[in-house]
Amino acid sequence: MPSSNYEKAMSQAKLPYTAVARTSQEMSSQHVRFAHEQHLSEAADIEESELFDMPARRTDTMEGADNDALYYAVSLGARRRTRKGRVFWVTVLSLVIVSVVGMVWLYFDGISWMQRSKKRNVILMISDGFGPASETMARNYVQQINDLPIDFKSPLDEILVGSSRTRSKSSLVTDSAAGATAFSCLIKTYNGAIAVAEDKLPCGTVLEAAKLQRGMYTGLVATSRITHATPASFSSHVTHRDMEDLIAEYQIGNYSLGPVVDLMFGGGKCHFMPNTHANVSCRMDARDLWSEAQASGFHTLSTRKQFDALDAHGAAKSLPILGAFAPSHMEYEIDRDAATQPSLAEMSAKALGILDAATKKKNAGFFLMIEGSRIDMAAHTNDPAAHLRDIIAYWDAITVVRKFVDEHPDTVLISVSDHET
């Protein structure tokens, strides 16, 4: 007769062994064994030995089971369930701890680490006062004098993807200050505003963010005074563009954020010189910002000879650098004396070499703003020859930068105009 209590106990035990029964004819001289199953538990310590023997009487009954074996089976099943439960909760607890630690790391340092680990260079080129009509004039001129095919494309034509809208909030005609602030701060503001909003409060610039949040090197290159509206809108905060004496103070780091520009090439030395030097100064006071810049660590230069002597790797160790190659604006390209002033393309190439060398072994890249400043000024004075030549000079700079980008695929180039004159 079946032992119901025995079968109930065996079913609850969930043994790691399979009981095998055979007919009396097949098992006349054999015994029932428990076959070993491959389990990762204490049962693995048990050899494939007989737990107990019993004569086989019927296929559906097992009589006379050893009480010790039954106790062992029940105990083993209980231990296995306890072990599985313990492993489950240890796993859950480990996952929770790892998740919490991971979230804390991401919050305090992980995001900034991921941002730093992806090195990028950003080059923003601005053709001041330049639009489709000026591009068409320059394209047709170059195509005609060089007998080029009618479908000739300029360096800008080859990378054209769209247009931008810099619209001033105070006028239908946008000036360089409002236009540059639209680029530097991503806001629309009034004409004359230098990196300040309509309420005249300062707005953070992309150059400041690159320097202070991403740890990137930064640079400004222009053919105007370096304190003029466009470069000023990336490196200072004043309520009117004519406040160039104050802009110069910002640019050498004399404000709350400290120095944020590592390299400056352009004109405008007069705003860094004291008014006691009447022939070379345009300041309203006697502050000598040129000397102050030197005292704060700037390497300064103002001649073509000094410019040519700059070696990229050596200069990279001398940052920050302030180069002002004219008392006011640099000459129009059509009038430029190559022996005394570098071209926009030459300044761009030099700046790229220095910044590239400075960031070679660093996780952060650089941000460089390059402006073809005098395209606009020639248009204001109705000087088409000067306007044309400065456009071509800008094309030359585009060619230099595009070559750099081709050799450095981690670099982004953006060329855009702030307004059309």
Tab-separated table of C-alpha atoms in Angstrom:
chain	number	residue	atom	x	y	z
A	1	MET	CA	0.000	0.000	0.000
A	2	PRO	CA	1.409	3.428	-0.926
A	3	SER	CA	2.923	5.432	1.838
A	4	SER	CA	1.052	8.749	1.406
A	5	ASN	CA	2.978	10.554	4.118
A	6	TYR	CA	6.248	9.497	2.545
A	7	GLU	CA	5.254	10.689	-0.948
A	8	LYS	CA	3.975	14.006	0.450
A	9	ALA	CA	7.242	14.631	2.256
A	10	MET	CA	9.276	13.712	-0.805
A	11	SER	CA	7.276	16.100	-3.043
A	12	GLN	CA	7.742	18.981	-0.632
A	13	ALA	CA	11.469	18.363	-0.294
A	14	LYS	CA	12.159	19.094	-4.018
A	15	LEU	CA	15.085	16.718	-4.023
A	16	PRO	CA	18.022	17.357	-6.309
A	17	TYR	CA	17.804	13.696	-7.248
A	18	THR	CA	15.309	11.720	-9.327
A	19	ALA	CA	13.880	8.585	-7.888
A	20	VAL	CA	13.745	5.806	-10.499
A	21	ALA	CA	11.487	2.741	-10.040
A	22	ARG	CA	11.202	-0.350	-12.226
A	23	THR	CA	8.997	-3.466	-12.410
A	24	SER	CA	9.725	-6.396	-10.203
A	25	GLN	CA	10.739	-8.450	-13.239
A	26	GLU	CA	13.330	-5.846	-14.284
A	27	MET	CA	14.498	-5.210	-10.758
A	28	SER	CA	14.654	-8.749	-9.425
A	29	SER	CA	18.278	-8.403	-8.492
A	30	GLN	CA	18.737	-4.638	-8.603
A	31	HIS	CA	18.099	-1.693	-6.321
A	32	VAL	CA	16.716	1.824	-6.783
A	33	ARG	CA	19.342	4.547	-6.844
A	34	PHE	CA	19.091	8.315	-6.806
A	35	ALA	CA	20.813	9.719	-9.913
A	36	HIS	CA	22.985	12.807	-9.440
A	37	GLU	CA	21.886	16.039	-11.153
A	38	GLN	CA	24.404	18.831	-11.780
A	39	HIS	CA	23.422	21.434	-9.121
A	40	LEU	CA	25.595	24.287	-7.813
A	41	SER	CA	24.941	23.768	-4.133
A	42	GLU	CA	26.046	21.726	-1.191
A	43	ALA	CA	24.708	18.757	-3.092
A	44	ALA	CA	27.748	19.070	-5.361
A	45	ASP	CA	29.826	17.843	-2.441
A	46	ILE	CA	27.977	14.547	-2.407
A	47	GLU	CA	29.555	11.833	-4.489
A	48	GLU	CA	27.505	9.670	-6.766
A	49	SER	CA	27.081	7.159	-3.949
A	50	GLU	CA	24.051	5.330	-2.827
A	51	LEU	CA	21.959	7.297	-0.371
A	52	PHE	CA	19.935	4.246	0.484
A	53	ASP	CA	18.902	0.924	-0.975
A	54	MET	CA	15.542	-0.766	-0.973
A	55	PRO	CA	14.113	-3.754	-2.791
A	56	ALA	CA	11.818	-2.850	-5.664
A	57	ARG	CA	8.359	-4.261	-5.024
A	58	ARG	CA	6.009	-2.289	-7.307
A	59	THR	CA	6.360	0.429	-9.972
A	60	ASP	CA	4.228	2.920	-8.045
A	61	THR	CA	5.260	2.174	-4.475
A	62	MET	CA	8.442	2.536	-2.532
A	63	GLU	CA	8.338	0.866	0.835
A	64	GLY	CA	10.706	0.927	3.698
A	65	ALA	CA	12.558	4.142	2.870
A	66	ASP	CA	15.378	4.896	5.195
A	67	ASN	CA	14.312	7.572	7.684
A	68	ASP	CA	17.800	9.115	7.684
A	69	ALA	CA	17.739	9.525	3.907
A	70	LEU	CA	14.320	11.175	4.065
A	71	TYR	CA	15.513	13.572	6.732
A	72	TYR	CA	18.618	14.378	4.700
A	73	ALA	CA	16.535	15.043	1.591
A	74	VAL	CA	14.159	17.382	3.388
A	75	SER	CA	17.015	19.232	5.081
A	76	LEU	CA	18.901	19.549	1.818
A	77	GLY	CA	15.889	21.032	0.060
A	78	ALA	CA	15.387	23.557	2.867
A	79	ARG	CA	19.038	24.564	2.740
A	80	ARG	CA	18.848	25.013	-1.032
A	81	ARG	CA	15.782	27.260	-0.736
A	82	THR	CA	17.502	29.321	1.965
A	83	ARG	CA	20.655	29.638	-0.137
A	84	LYS	CA	18.697	30.712	-3.238
A	85	GLY	CA	16.846	33.321	-1.211
A	86	ARG	CA	20.073	34.662	0.246
A	87	VAL	CA	21.719	34.919	-3.218
A	88	PHE	CA	18.667	36.721	-4.594
A	89	TRP	CA	18.640	39.397	-1.909
A	90	VAL	CA	22.414	39.882	-2.022
A	91	THR	CA	22.113	40.437	-5.794
A	92	VAL	CA	19.276	42.927	-5.375
A	93	LEU	CA	21.153	44.825	-2.665
A	94	SER	CA	24.313	44.948	-4.820
A	95	LEU	CA	22.377	46.342	-7.773
A	96	VAL	CA	20.791	49.014	-5.582
A	97	ILE	CA	24.182	50.076	-4.182
A	98	VAL	CA	25.764	50.216	-7.642
A	99	SER	CA	22.825	52.247	-8.992
A	100	VAL	CA	22.954	54.775	-6.143
A	101	VAL	CA	26.737	55.184	-6.407
A	102	GLY	CA	26.436	55.575	-10.186
A	103	MET	CA	23.761	58.268	-9.905
A	104	VAL	CA	25.779	60.183	-7.313
A	105	TRP	CA	28.890	60.018	-9.521
A	106	LEU	CA	26.960	61.214	-12.568
A	107	TYR	CA	25.440	64.090	-10.604
A	108	PHE	CA	28.683	65.387	-9.140
A	109	ASP	CA	31.343	64.504	-11.696
A	110	GLY	CA	30.255	61.957	-14.283
A	111	ILE	CA	28.535	64.319	-16.708
A	112	SER	CA	31.442	66.749	-16.714
A	113	TRP	CA	33.848	63.822	-17.194
A	114	MET	CA	31.881	62.569	-20.202
A	115	GLN	CA	31.812	66.049	-21.651
A	116	ARG	CA	35.559	66.445	-21.210
A	117	SER	CA	36.300	63.045	-22.676
A	118	LYS	CA	34.937	64.052	-26.098
A	119	LYS	CA	37.506	66.491	-27.462
A	120	ARG	CA	36.223	69.076	-29.933
A	121	ASN	CA	37.577	72.205	-31.600
A	122	VAL	CA	35.123	74.921	-32.640
A	123	ILE	CA	36.012	77.624	-35.171
A	124	LEU	CA	33.453	80.387	-35.693
A	125	MET	CA	34.217	82.632	-38.651
A	126	ILE	CA	32.273	85.868	-39.120
A	127	SER	CA	32.259	87.909	-42.328
A	128	ASP	CA	31.144	91.296	-41.006
A	129	GLY	CA	28.599	93.223	-43.102
A	130	PHE	CA	28.575	90.538	-45.790
A	131	GLY	CA	25.628	89.150	-47.736
A	132	PRO	CA	24.564	87.387	-50.960
A	133	ALA	CA	25.038	90.499	-53.131
A	134	SER	CA	28.648	90.893	-51.973
A	135	GLU	CA	29.344	87.186	-52.477
A	136	THR	CA	27.950	87.384	-56.022
A	137	MET	CA	30.083	90.417	-56.846
A	138	ALA	CA	33.267	88.740	-55.585
A	139	ARG	CA	32.482	85.452	-57.315
A	140	ASN	CA	31.865	87.120	-60.669
A	141	TYR	CA	35.020	89.224	-60.338
A	142	VAL	CA	37.283	86.256	-59.594
A	143	GLN	CA	35.653	84.148	-62.302
A	144	GLN	CA	36.141	86.873	-64.928
A	145	ILE	CA	39.717	87.952	-64.205
A	146	ASN	CA	40.930	84.363	-63.902
A	147	ASP	CA	38.933	83.090	-66.901
A	148	LEU	CA	37.308	80.408	-64.768
A	149	PRO	CA	34.285	78.290	-65.805
A	150	ILE	CA	30.904	79.958	-65.509
A	151	ASP	CA	29.950	77.509	-62.739
A	152	PHE	CA	32.951	78.499	-60.572
A	153	LYS	CA	32.262	78.190	-56.853
A	154	SER	CA	33.977	80.206	-54.152
A	155	PRO	CA	35.250	78.577	-50.945
A	156	LEU	CA	32.051	79.794	-49.279
A	157	ASP	CA	29.794	78.459	-52.045
A	158	GLU	CA	31.233	74.996	-51.450
A	159	ILE	CA	30.136	74.891	-47.815
A	160	LEU	CA	26.847	76.792	-48.042
A	161	VAL	CA	24.046	75.082	-46.109
A	162	GLY	CA	21.664	77.879	-45.104
A	163	SER	CA	21.292	81.291	-43.515
A	164	SER	CA	20.942	82.856	-40.076
A	165	ARG	CA	18.724	85.555	-38.582
A	166	THR	CA	20.454	87.959	-36.196
A	167	ARG	CA	17.663	90.568	-36.107
A	168	SER	CA	18.122	93.508	-33.719
A	169	LYS	CA	15.384	94.156	-31.155
A	170	SER	CA	15.680	97.921	-31.498
A	171	SER	CA	15.886	98.455	-35.267
A	172	LEU	CA	15.092	96.974	-38.650
A	173	VAL	CA	18.795	97.501	-39.415
A	174	THR	CA	21.045	95.243	-37.330
A	175	ASP	CA	24.489	96.450	-36.271
A	176	SER	CA	27.596	94.394	-35.479
A	177	ALA	CA	27.065	94.556	-31.711
A	178	ALA	CA	23.536	93.141	-31.741
A	179	GLY	CA	24.483	90.691	-34.487
A	180	ALA	CA	27.549	89.382	-32.639
A	181	THR	CA	25.631	89.129	-29.360
A	182	ALA	CA	23.078	86.950	-31.149
A	183	PHE	CA	25.959	84.561	-31.888
A	184	SER	CA	27.813	84.832	-28.586
A	185	CYS	CA	24.818	84.712	-26.202
A	186	LEU	CA	22.029	83.281	-28.374
A	187	ILE	CA	19.732	86.208	-27.640
A	188	LYS	CA	18.336	89.143	-29.618
A	189	THR	CA	19.230	92.519	-28.143
A	190	TYR	CA	19.400	96.208	-29.026
A	191	ASN	CA	21.887	97.819	-31.418
A	192	GLY	CA	25.100	98.742	-29.629
A	193	ALA	CA	24.740	96.066	-26.914
A	194	ILE	CA	27.912	94.118	-26.187
A	195	ALA	CA	26.944	90.752	-24.645
A	196	VAL	CA	24.145	92.285	-22.592
A	197	ALA	CA	20.433	91.618	-22.877
A	198	GLU	CA	17.704	94.142	-23.558
A	199	ASP	CA	17.579	94.931	-19.816
A	200	LYS	CA	21.335	95.702	-19.995
A	201	LEU	CA	22.261	92.762	-17.787
A	202	PRO	CA	25.212	90.621	-18.932
A	203	CYS	CA	24.659	87.329	-20.715
A	204	GLY	CA	27.153	84.470	-20.651
A	205	THR	CA	29.000	84.040	-23.936
A	206	VAL	CA	29.943	80.866	-25.772
A	207	LEU	CA	33.620	81.776	-25.372
A	208	GLU	CA	33.250	82.114	-21.604
A	209	ALA	CA	31.397	78.799	-21.445
A	210	ALA	CA	34.082	77.092	-23.524
A	211	LYS	CA	36.794	78.374	-21.204
A	212	LEU	CA	35.156	78.061	-17.798
A	213	GLN	CA	32.833	75.075	-18.233
A	214	ARG	CA	34.680	72.923	-20.754
A	215	GLY	CA	38.273	73.919	-20.001
A	216	MET	CA	38.940	74.786	-23.648
A	217	TYR	CA	41.545	77.224	-24.911
A	218	THR	CA	40.065	80.318	-26.538
A	219	GLY	CA	41.102	82.821	-29.173
A	220	LEU	CA	39.991	85.926	-31.086
A	221	VAL	CA	41.309	87.026	-34.491
A	222	ALA	CA	40.087	90.172	-36.268
A	223	THR	CA	41.241	92.798	-38.756
A	224	SER	CA	39.476	95.525	-36.773
A	225	ARG	CA	40.497	96.749	-33.347
A	226	ILE	CA	40.355	93.711	-31.092
A	227	THR	CA	38.111	95.843	-28.843
A	228	HIS	CA	35.613	96.399	-31.683
A	229	ALA	CA	32.010	95.201	-31.581
A	230	THR	CA	32.346	91.622	-32.824
A	231	PRO	CA	35.349	90.374	-30.806
A	232	ALA	CA	34.127	92.433	-27.844
A	233	SER	CA	30.784	90.600	-27.820
A	234	PHE	CA	32.559	87.340	-27.028
A	235	SER	CA	34.944	88.682	-24.392
A	236	SER	CA	33.240	91.529	-22.491
A	237	HIS	CA	29.922	92.917	-21.250
A	238	VAL	CA	29.183	96.629	-21.727
A	239	THR	CA	26.033	98.549	-22.472
A	240	HIS	CA	27.427	100.265	-25.572
A	241	ARG	CA	29.968	99.302	-28.191
A	242	ASP	CA	31.836	102.618	-27.927
A	243	MET	CA	33.054	101.735	-24.425
A	244	GLU	CA	36.244	100.244	-25.841
A	245	ASP	CA	38.471	101.417	-22.992
A	246	LEU	CA	36.408	99.242	-20.652
A	247	ILE	CA	36.248	96.399	-23.186
A	248	ALA	CA	40.056	96.321	-23.208
A	249	GLU	CA	40.027	95.896	-19.436
A	250	TYR	CA	37.697	92.912	-19.760
A	251	GLN	CA	39.906	91.327	-22.377
A	252	ILE	CA	42.981	91.241	-20.154
A	253	GLY	CA	40.909	89.676	-17.367
A	254	ASN	CA	40.111	92.708	-15.230
A	255	TYR	CA	36.595	91.582	-14.260
A	256	SER	CA	34.826	89.018	-12.111
A	257	LEU	CA	35.469	86.014	-14.375
A	258	GLY	CA	39.154	86.780	-14.780
A	259	PRO	CA	41.025	86.213	-18.049
A	260	VAL	CA	38.993	84.059	-20.438
A	261	VAL	CA	40.780	84.766	-23.756
A	262	ASP	CA	44.057	82.930	-24.324
A	263	LEU	CA	44.986	84.443	-27.680
A	264	MET	CA	44.126	87.750	-29.391
A	265	PHE	CA	45.356	88.895	-32.817
A	266	GLY	CA	44.143	92.122	-34.434
A	267	GLY	CA	44.486	95.869	-34.252
A	268	GLY	CA	43.550	98.370	-31.563
A	269	LYS	CA	46.667	98.768	-29.452
A	270	CYS	CA	45.633	102.363	-28.726
A	271	HIS	CA	42.956	101.218	-26.242
A	272	PHE	CA	45.603	99.443	-24.184
A	273	MET	CA	47.999	102.404	-23.994
A	274	PRO	CA	47.775	105.280	-21.455
A	275	ASN	CA	46.718	108.725	-22.694
A	276	THR	CA	50.122	109.974	-21.612
A	277	HIS	CA	51.361	108.432	-24.850
A	278	ALA	CA	49.442	110.794	-27.090
A	279	ASN	CA	50.720	109.441	-30.394
A	280	VAL	CA	49.734	105.823	-29.741
A	281	SER	CA	46.844	106.074	-27.272
A	282	CYS	CA	43.127	106.589	-27.705
A	283	ARG	CA	42.207	105.949	-24.067
A	284	MET	CA	40.434	108.549	-21.977
A	285	ASP	CA	42.568	107.759	-18.914
A	286	ALA	CA	46.168	107.090	-17.963
A	287	ARG	CA	45.867	103.359	-17.383
A	288	ASP	CA	48.571	101.348	-19.088
A	289	LEU	CA	46.746	98.114	-19.887
A	290	TRP	CA	49.602	96.933	-22.085
A	291	SER	CA	51.901	96.828	-19.065
A	292	GLU	CA	49.126	95.431	-16.879
A	293	ALA	CA	48.623	92.616	-19.366
A	294	GLN	CA	52.312	91.822	-19.302
A	295	ALA	CA	52.339	91.848	-15.504
A	296	SER	CA	49.439	89.403	-15.415
A	297	GLY	CA	51.237	86.941	-17.672
A	298	PHE	CA	50.352	87.974	-21.230
A	299	HIS	CA	52.984	87.639	-23.914
A	300	THR	CA	52.545	90.823	-25.977
A	301	LEU	CA	53.605	91.638	-29.538
A	302	SER	CA	52.910	94.447	-31.979
A	303	THR	CA	55.219	94.031	-34.992
A	304	ARG	CA	55.346	91.758	-38.008
A	305	LYS	CA	58.797	90.585	-36.974
A	306	GLN	CA	57.501	89.485	-33.571
A	307	PHE	CA	54.551	87.771	-35.249
A	308	ASP	CA	56.779	85.831	-37.649
A	309	ALA	CA	59.038	84.780	-34.788
A	310	LEU	CA	56.152	83.033	-33.022
A	311	ASP	CA	56.689	79.293	-33.146
A	312	ALA	CA	53.507	77.323	-32.599
A	313	HIS	CA	54.913	74.942	-29.991
A	314	GLY	CA	56.936	77.604	-28.234
A	315	ALA	CA	54.071	80.111	-28.272
A	316	ALA	CA	51.700	77.485	-26.905
A	317	LYS	CA	53.784	77.535	-23.741
A	318	SER	CA	53.599	81.355	-23.646
A	319	LEU	CA	49.809	81.682	-23.561
A	320	PRO	CA	48.025	83.979	-23.025
A	321	ILE	CA	49.118	86.072	-26.029
A	322	LEU	CA	48.018	89.591	-26.992
A	323	GLY	CA	49.034	90.719	-30.469
A	324	ALA	CA	47.957	94.197	-31.666
A	325	PHE	CA	49.509	95.036	-35.034
A	326	ALA	CA	48.042	98.512	-35.566
A	327	PRO	CA	47.095	101.431	-33.290
A	328	SER	CA	43.507	101.266	-34.584
A	329	HIS	CA	42.033	99.004	-37.298
A	330	MET	CA	44.400	97.019	-39.469
A	331	GLU	CA	44.669	98.158	-43.080
A	332	TYR	CA	42.234	97.139	-45.788
A	333	GLU	CA	43.652	94.187	-47.682
A	334	ILE	CA	44.046	96.317	-50.792
A	335	ASP	CA	46.268	98.737	-48.835
A	336	ARG	CA	48.035	96.299	-46.494
A	337	ASP	CA	51.809	96.354	-46.350
A	338	ALA	CA	52.778	92.704	-45.972
A	339	ALA	CA	56.083	93.736	-44.404
A	340	THR	CA	54.353	95.378	-41.431
A	341	GLN	CA	50.997	93.610	-40.981
A	342	PRO	CA	49.993	89.954	-41.310
A	343	SER	CA	46.917	89.041	-43.348
A	344	LEU	CA	43.734	87.536	-41.952
A	345	ALA	CA	44.735	84.143	-43.376
A	346	GLU	CA	48.193	84.372	-41.781
A	347	MET	CA	46.795	85.320	-38.379
A	348	SER	CA	44.248	82.498	-38.644
A	349	ALA	CA	46.933	79.939	-39.520
A	350	LYS	CA	49.171	81.125	-36.681
A	351	ALA	CA	46.321	81.040	-34.161
A	352	LEU	CA	45.290	77.546	-35.239
A	353	GLY	CA	48.857	76.268	-34.940
A	354	ILE	CA	49.304	77.699	-31.451
A	355	LEU	CA	45.942	76.519	-30.103
A	356	ASP	CA	46.367	73.090	-31.658
A	357	ALA	CA	49.786	72.731	-30.035
A	358	ALA	CA	48.424	73.921	-26.691
A	359	THR	CA	45.653	71.294	-26.696
A	360	LYS	CA	47.607	68.422	-28.257
A	361	LYS	CA	47.886	66.382	-25.059
A	362	LYS	CA	44.693	67.617	-23.398
A	363	ASN	CA	41.153	66.268	-23.350
A	364	ALA	CA	39.679	69.698	-24.161
A	365	GLY	CA	40.029	71.419	-27.532
A	366	PHE	CA	39.739	75.105	-28.370
A	367	PHE	CA	37.234	77.755	-29.421
A	368	LEU	CA	38.430	80.317	-31.967
A	369	MET	CA	36.485	83.270	-33.393
A	370	ILE	CA	37.854	84.740	-36.647
A	371	GLU	CA	36.365	87.906	-38.133
A	372	GLY	CA	36.821	89.467	-41.537
A	373	SER	CA	36.071	92.839	-39.994
A	374	ARG	CA	36.781	95.312	-42.742
A	375	ILE	CA	34.399	93.874	-45.346
A	376	ASP	CA	31.738	95.860	-43.534
A	377	MET	CA	33.755	99.063	-43.193
A	378	ALA	CA	34.535	99.205	-46.912
A	379	ALA	CA	30.824	98.870	-47.659
A	380	HIS	CA	30.004	101.690	-45.215
A	381	THR	CA	32.409	103.985	-47.064
A	382	ASN	CA	31.129	102.870	-50.485
A	383	ASP	CA	34.547	101.527	-51.464
A	384	PRO	CA	33.797	98.533	-53.753
A	385	ALA	CA	37.465	97.805	-54.498
A	386	ALA	CA	38.373	97.554	-50.800
A	387	HIS	CA	35.135	95.640	-50.129
A	388	LEU	CA	35.982	93.123	-52.845
A	389	ARG	CA	39.572	92.593	-51.755
A	390	ASP	CA	38.593	91.997	-48.130
A	391	ILE	CA	36.025	89.417	-49.248
A	392	ILE	CA	38.743	87.556	-51.147
A	393	ALA	CA	41.014	87.829	-48.101
A	394	TYR	CA	38.220	86.220	-46.092
A	395	TRP	CA	38.014	83.437	-48.686
A	396	ASP	CA	41.749	82.893	-48.222
A	397	ALA	CA	41.202	82.518	-44.486
A	398	ILE	CA	38.339	80.069	-45.145
A	399	THR	CA	40.697	77.977	-47.284
A	400	VAL	CA	43.283	77.884	-44.487
A	401	VAL	CA	40.706	76.857	-41.896
A	402	ARG	CA	39.112	74.221	-44.126
A	403	LYS	CA	42.511	72.622	-44.617
A	404	PHE	CA	42.952	72.525	-40.844
A	405	VAL	CA	39.516	70.938	-40.443
A	406	ASP	CA	40.327	68.288	-43.048
A	407	GLU	CA	43.444	67.389	-41.063
A	408	HIS	CA	41.618	67.521	-37.722
A	409	PRO	CA	38.236	65.764	-38.087
A	410	ASP	CA	37.363	66.573	-34.467
A	411	THR	CA	36.942	70.236	-35.508
A	412	VAL	CA	33.715	72.078	-36.335
A	413	LEU	CA	33.782	75.063	-38.702
A	414	ILE	CA	30.961	77.590	-38.857
A	415	SER	CA	31.090	80.573	-41.215
A	416	VAL	CA	28.327	83.162	-40.921
A	417	SER	CA	27.640	86.881	-41.289
A	418	ASP	CA	26.328	89.140	-38.549
A	419	HIS	CA	24.439	91.428	-40.939
A	420	GLU	CA	24.598	92.810	-44.468
A	421	THR	CA	25.805	96.319	-45.233
